[in-house]
Coordinates of N, CA and C in Angstrom, one line a residue:
P1 N 8.8 -6.6 -14.3 CA 7.4 -6.9 -14.8 C 7.3 -6.6 -16.3
P2 N 6.4 -7.3 -17.0 CA 6.2 -7.0 -18.4 C 5.6 -5.6 -18.7
E3 N 5.9 -5.1 -19.8 CA 5.4 -3.8 -20.2 C 3.9 -4.0 -20.5
D4 N 3.1 -2.9 -20.3 CA 1.7 -2.9 -20.5 C 1.3 -3.3 -21.9
A5 N 2.1 -3.0 -22.9 CA 1.7 -3.4 -24.3 C 1.7 -4.9 -24.4
L6 N 2.7 -5.5 -23.8 CA 2.7 -7.0 -23.8 C 1.5 -7.6 -23.2
I7 N 1.1 -7.1 -22.0 CA -0.1 -7.7 -21.4 C -1.3 -7.4 -22.2
D8 N -1.4 -6.2 -22.7 CA -2.6 -5.8 -23.5 C -2.7 -6.7 -24.7
A9 N -1.6 -7.1 -25.3 CA -1.6 -8.0 -26.5 C -2.2 -9.4 -26.2
L10 N -2.2 -9.7 -24.9 CA -2.8 -11.0 -24.5 C -4.3 -11.1 -24.6
D11 N -4.9 -9.9 -24.7 CA -6.3 -9.8 -24.9 C -7.1 -10.6 -23.9
G12 N -6.7 -10.4 -22.6 CA -7.4 -11.0 -21.5 C -7.1 -12.5 -21.2
R13 N -6.2 -13.1 -21.9 CA -5.8 -14.5 -21.7 C -5.0 -14.5 -20.4
P14 N -5.1 -15.6 -19.6 CA -4.3 -15.8 -18.4 C -2.8 -15.9 -18.8
F15 N -2.0 -15.4 -17.9 CA -0.5 -15.5 -18.2 C 0.3 -15.7 -16.9
A16 N 1.5 -16.1 -17.1 CA 2.5 -16.2 -16.0 C 3.6 -15.3 -16.3
I17 N 4.3 -14.9 -15.2 CA 5.5 -14.0 -15.3 C 6.6 -14.5 -14.4
R18 N 7.8 -14.1 -14.7 CA 8.9 -14.3 -13.8 C 9.5 -12.9 -13.6
V19 N 9.7 -12.5 -12.3 CA 10.2 -11.2 -11.9 C 11.1 -11.3 -10.8
R20 N 12.1 -10.4 -10.7 CA 13.0 -10.3 -9.6 C 12.2 -9.8 -8.4
P21 N 12.5 -10.3 -7.2 CA 11.7 -9.9 -6.0 C 11.8 -8.4 -5.7
D22 N 12.9 -7.8 -6.0 CA 13.0 -6.3 -5.7 C 12.3 -5.5 -6.7
L23 N 11.7 -6.0 -7.7 CA 11.0 -5.3 -8.7 C 9.4 -5.5 -8.6
L24 N 9.1 -6.4 -7.7 CA 7.6 -6.7 -7.5 C 7.1 -6.0 -6.2
T25 N 6.4 -5.0 -6.4 CA 5.7 -4.3 -5.2 C 4.3 -4.9 -5.1
R26 N 3.7 -4.6 -4.0 CA 2.3 -5.0 -3.9 C 1.4 -4.4 -5.0
A27 N 1.6 -3.1 -5.3 CA 0.8 -2.5 -6.3 C 1.0 -3.2 -7.7
V28 N 2.2 -3.5 -8.0 CA 2.5 -4.2 -9.3 C 1.8 -5.6 -9.3
A29 N 2.0 -6.3 -8.2 CA 1.3 -7.6 -8.1 C -0.2 -7.5 -8.2
D30 N -0.8 -6.5 -7.5 CA -2.2 -6.3 -7.6 C -2.7 -6.0 -9.1
D31 N -1.9 -5.2 -9.8 CA -2.2 -4.8 -11.2 C -2.1 -6.1 -12.1
L32 N -1.0 -6.8 -11.9 CA -0.8 -8.0 -12.7 C -2.0 -9.0 -12.5
I33 N -2.3 -9.3 -11.3 CA -3.4 -10.2 -11.0 C -4.7 -9.7 -11.6
A34 N -5.0 -8.4 -11.4 CA -6.2 -7.9 -12.0 C -6.3 -8.0 -13.5
R35 N -5.1 -8.0 -14.1 CA -5.1 -8.1 -15.6 C -5.0 -9.5 -16.1
G36 N -5.0 -10.5 -15.2 CA -5.1 -11.9 -15.7 C -3.9 -12.8 -15.3
C37 N -2.9 -12.3 -14.6 CA -1.8 -13.1 -14.2 C -2.2 -14.2 -13.2
V38 N -1.9 -15.4 -13.6 CA -2.3 -16.5 -12.7 C -1.1 -17.2 -12.0
V39 N 0.1 -16.9 -12.5 CA 1.3 -17.4 -11.9 C 2.4 -16.3 -11.8
I40 N 3.0 -16.1 -10.6 CA 4.1 -15.2 -10.5 C 5.3 -16.0 -9.9
E41 N 6.3 -16.1 -10.7 CA 7.6 -16.8 -10.3 C 8.6 -15.7 -9.9
L42 N 9.2 -15.9 -8.7 CA 10.2 -14.9 -8.3 C 11.6 -15.5 -8.8
D43 N 12.3 -14.7 -9.5 CA 13.6 -15.0 -10.0 C 14.6 -14.7 -8.9
A44 N 14.6 -15.5 -7.8 CA 15.4 -15.2 -6.6 C 16.8 -15.6 -6.7
L45 N 17.2 -16.6 -7.4 CA 18.5 -17.2 -7.5 C 18.9 -17.9 -6.3
T46 N 18.7 -17.4 -5.1 CA 19.1 -18.0 -3.9 C 18.4 -17.3 -2.7
L47 N 18.4 -18.0 -1.6 CA 17.8 -17.3 -0.4 C 19.0 -17.0 0.6
D48 N 20.2 -17.2 0.2 CA 21.4 -17.0 1.0 C 21.8 -15.5 0.9
D49 N 21.7 -14.8 2.0 CA 22.0 -13.4 2.0 C 23.4 -13.1 1.5
G50 N 24.4 -13.9 2.0 CA 25.8 -13.7 1.6 C 26.0 -13.8 0.1
V51 N 25.3 -14.8 -0.5 CA 25.4 -14.9 -2.0 C 24.7 -13.8 -2.7
L52 N 23.6 -13.4 -2.2 CA 22.8 -12.3 -2.8 C 23.7 -11.0 -2.8
K53 N 24.3 -10.8 -1.7 CA 25.2 -9.6 -1.5 C 26.3 -9.6 -2.5
T54 N 27.0 -10.8 -2.6 CA 28.1 -11.0 -3.6 C 27.6 -10.7 -5.0
M55 N 26.4 -11.2 -5.3 CA 25.8 -11.0 -6.6 C 25.3 -9.6 -6.9
R56 N 25.4 -8.8 -5.9 CA 24.9 -7.4 -5.9 C 23.4 -7.3 -6.1
R57 N 22.7 -8.2 -5.6 CA 21.2 -8.2 -5.6 C 20.8 -7.2 -4.5
R58 N 19.7 -6.5 -4.7 CA 19.2 -5.5 -3.8 C 18.0 -6.1 -2.9
Y59 N 18.1 -7.4 -2.6 CA 17.0 -7.9 -1.8 C 17.7 -9.0 -1.0
S60 N 17.0 -9.4 0.1 CA 17.5 -10.5 1.0 C 16.6 -11.7 0.8
G61 N 17.1 -12.8 1.4 CA 16.3 -14.0 1.5 C 15.0 -13.8 2.2
E62 N 15.0 -13.0 3.2 CA 13.7 -12.7 3.9 C 12.7 -11.9 3.0
R63 N 13.3 -11.0 2.2 CA 12.4 -10.3 1.2 C 11.7 -11.3 0.3
V64 N 12.4 -12.3 -0.2 CA 11.8 -13.3 -1.1 C 10.7 -14.0 -0.3
R65 N 11.0 -14.4 0.9 CA 10.0 -15.2 1.7 C 8.8 -14.3 1.9
A66 N 9.0 -13.0 2.2 CA 7.9 -12.1 2.5 C 7.0 -11.9 1.3
V67 N 7.6 -11.8 0.1 CA 6.8 -11.6 -1.1 C 6.0 -12.9 -1.4
L68 N 6.6 -14.1 -1.2 CA 5.9 -15.3 -1.4 C 4.7 -15.4 -0.4
R69 N 4.9 -15.0 0.8 CA 3.8 -15.0 1.8 C 2.7 -14.1 1.4
A70 N 3.1 -12.9 0.9 CA 2.1 -11.9 0.5 C 1.3 -12.4 -0.7
L71 N 1.8 -13.2 -1.6 CA 1.1 -13.7 -2.8 C 0.3 -14.9 -2.5
D72 N 0.5 -15.5 -1.3 CA -0.2 -16.8 -0.9 C -1.7 -16.6 -1.0
G73 N -2.4 -17.5 -1.7 CA -3.8 -17.5 -1.9 C -4.4 -16.5 -2.9
R74 N -3.5 -15.7 -3.5 CA -3.9 -14.7 -4.5 C -3.6 -15.1 -5.9
V75 N -2.5 -15.9 -6.0 CA -2.1 -16.3 -7.3 C -1.2 -17.5 -7.1
R76 N -1.0 -18.4 -8.1 CA 0.0 -19.5 -8.0 C 1.4 -18.8 -8.0
R77 N 2.2 -19.4 -7.1 CA 3.5 -18.8 -6.9 C 4.6 -19.8 -7.2
G78 N 5.8 -19.3 -7.6 CA 6.9 -20.1 -7.8 C 8.2 -19.4 -7.5
I79 N 9.3 -20.1 -7.4 CA 10.5 -19.5 -7.2 C 11.6 -20.2 -8.0
V80 N 12.5 -19.4 -8.6 CA 13.6 -19.9 -9.4 C 14.8 -19.7 -8.6
L81 N 15.4 -20.9 -8.3 CA 16.7 -20.9 -7.6 C 17.8 -21.5 -8.5
T82 N 19.0 -21.0 -8.3 CA 20.1 -21.5 -9.1 C 21.1 -22.1 -8.2
T83 N 21.7 -23.2 -8.6 CA 22.7 -23.9 -7.8 C 24.1 -23.4 -8.2

């Protein structure tokens, strides 16, 4: 997630962020949304658990899906996948 100083510099303007699923907690999402975040993109890379493990990511495909479900209706959501 972006540092507080970066968000403060936006002076209340709406913004979008890209964040890894393992770094986005409910509390962080709540704070971002309260401060003007209108889009959260998850930098998931893939939903394939085997590939995620090989890449030494600390989350699963189900974690990505769960985060997307938790954000539904609260903020526009996106996902970044790599082939």
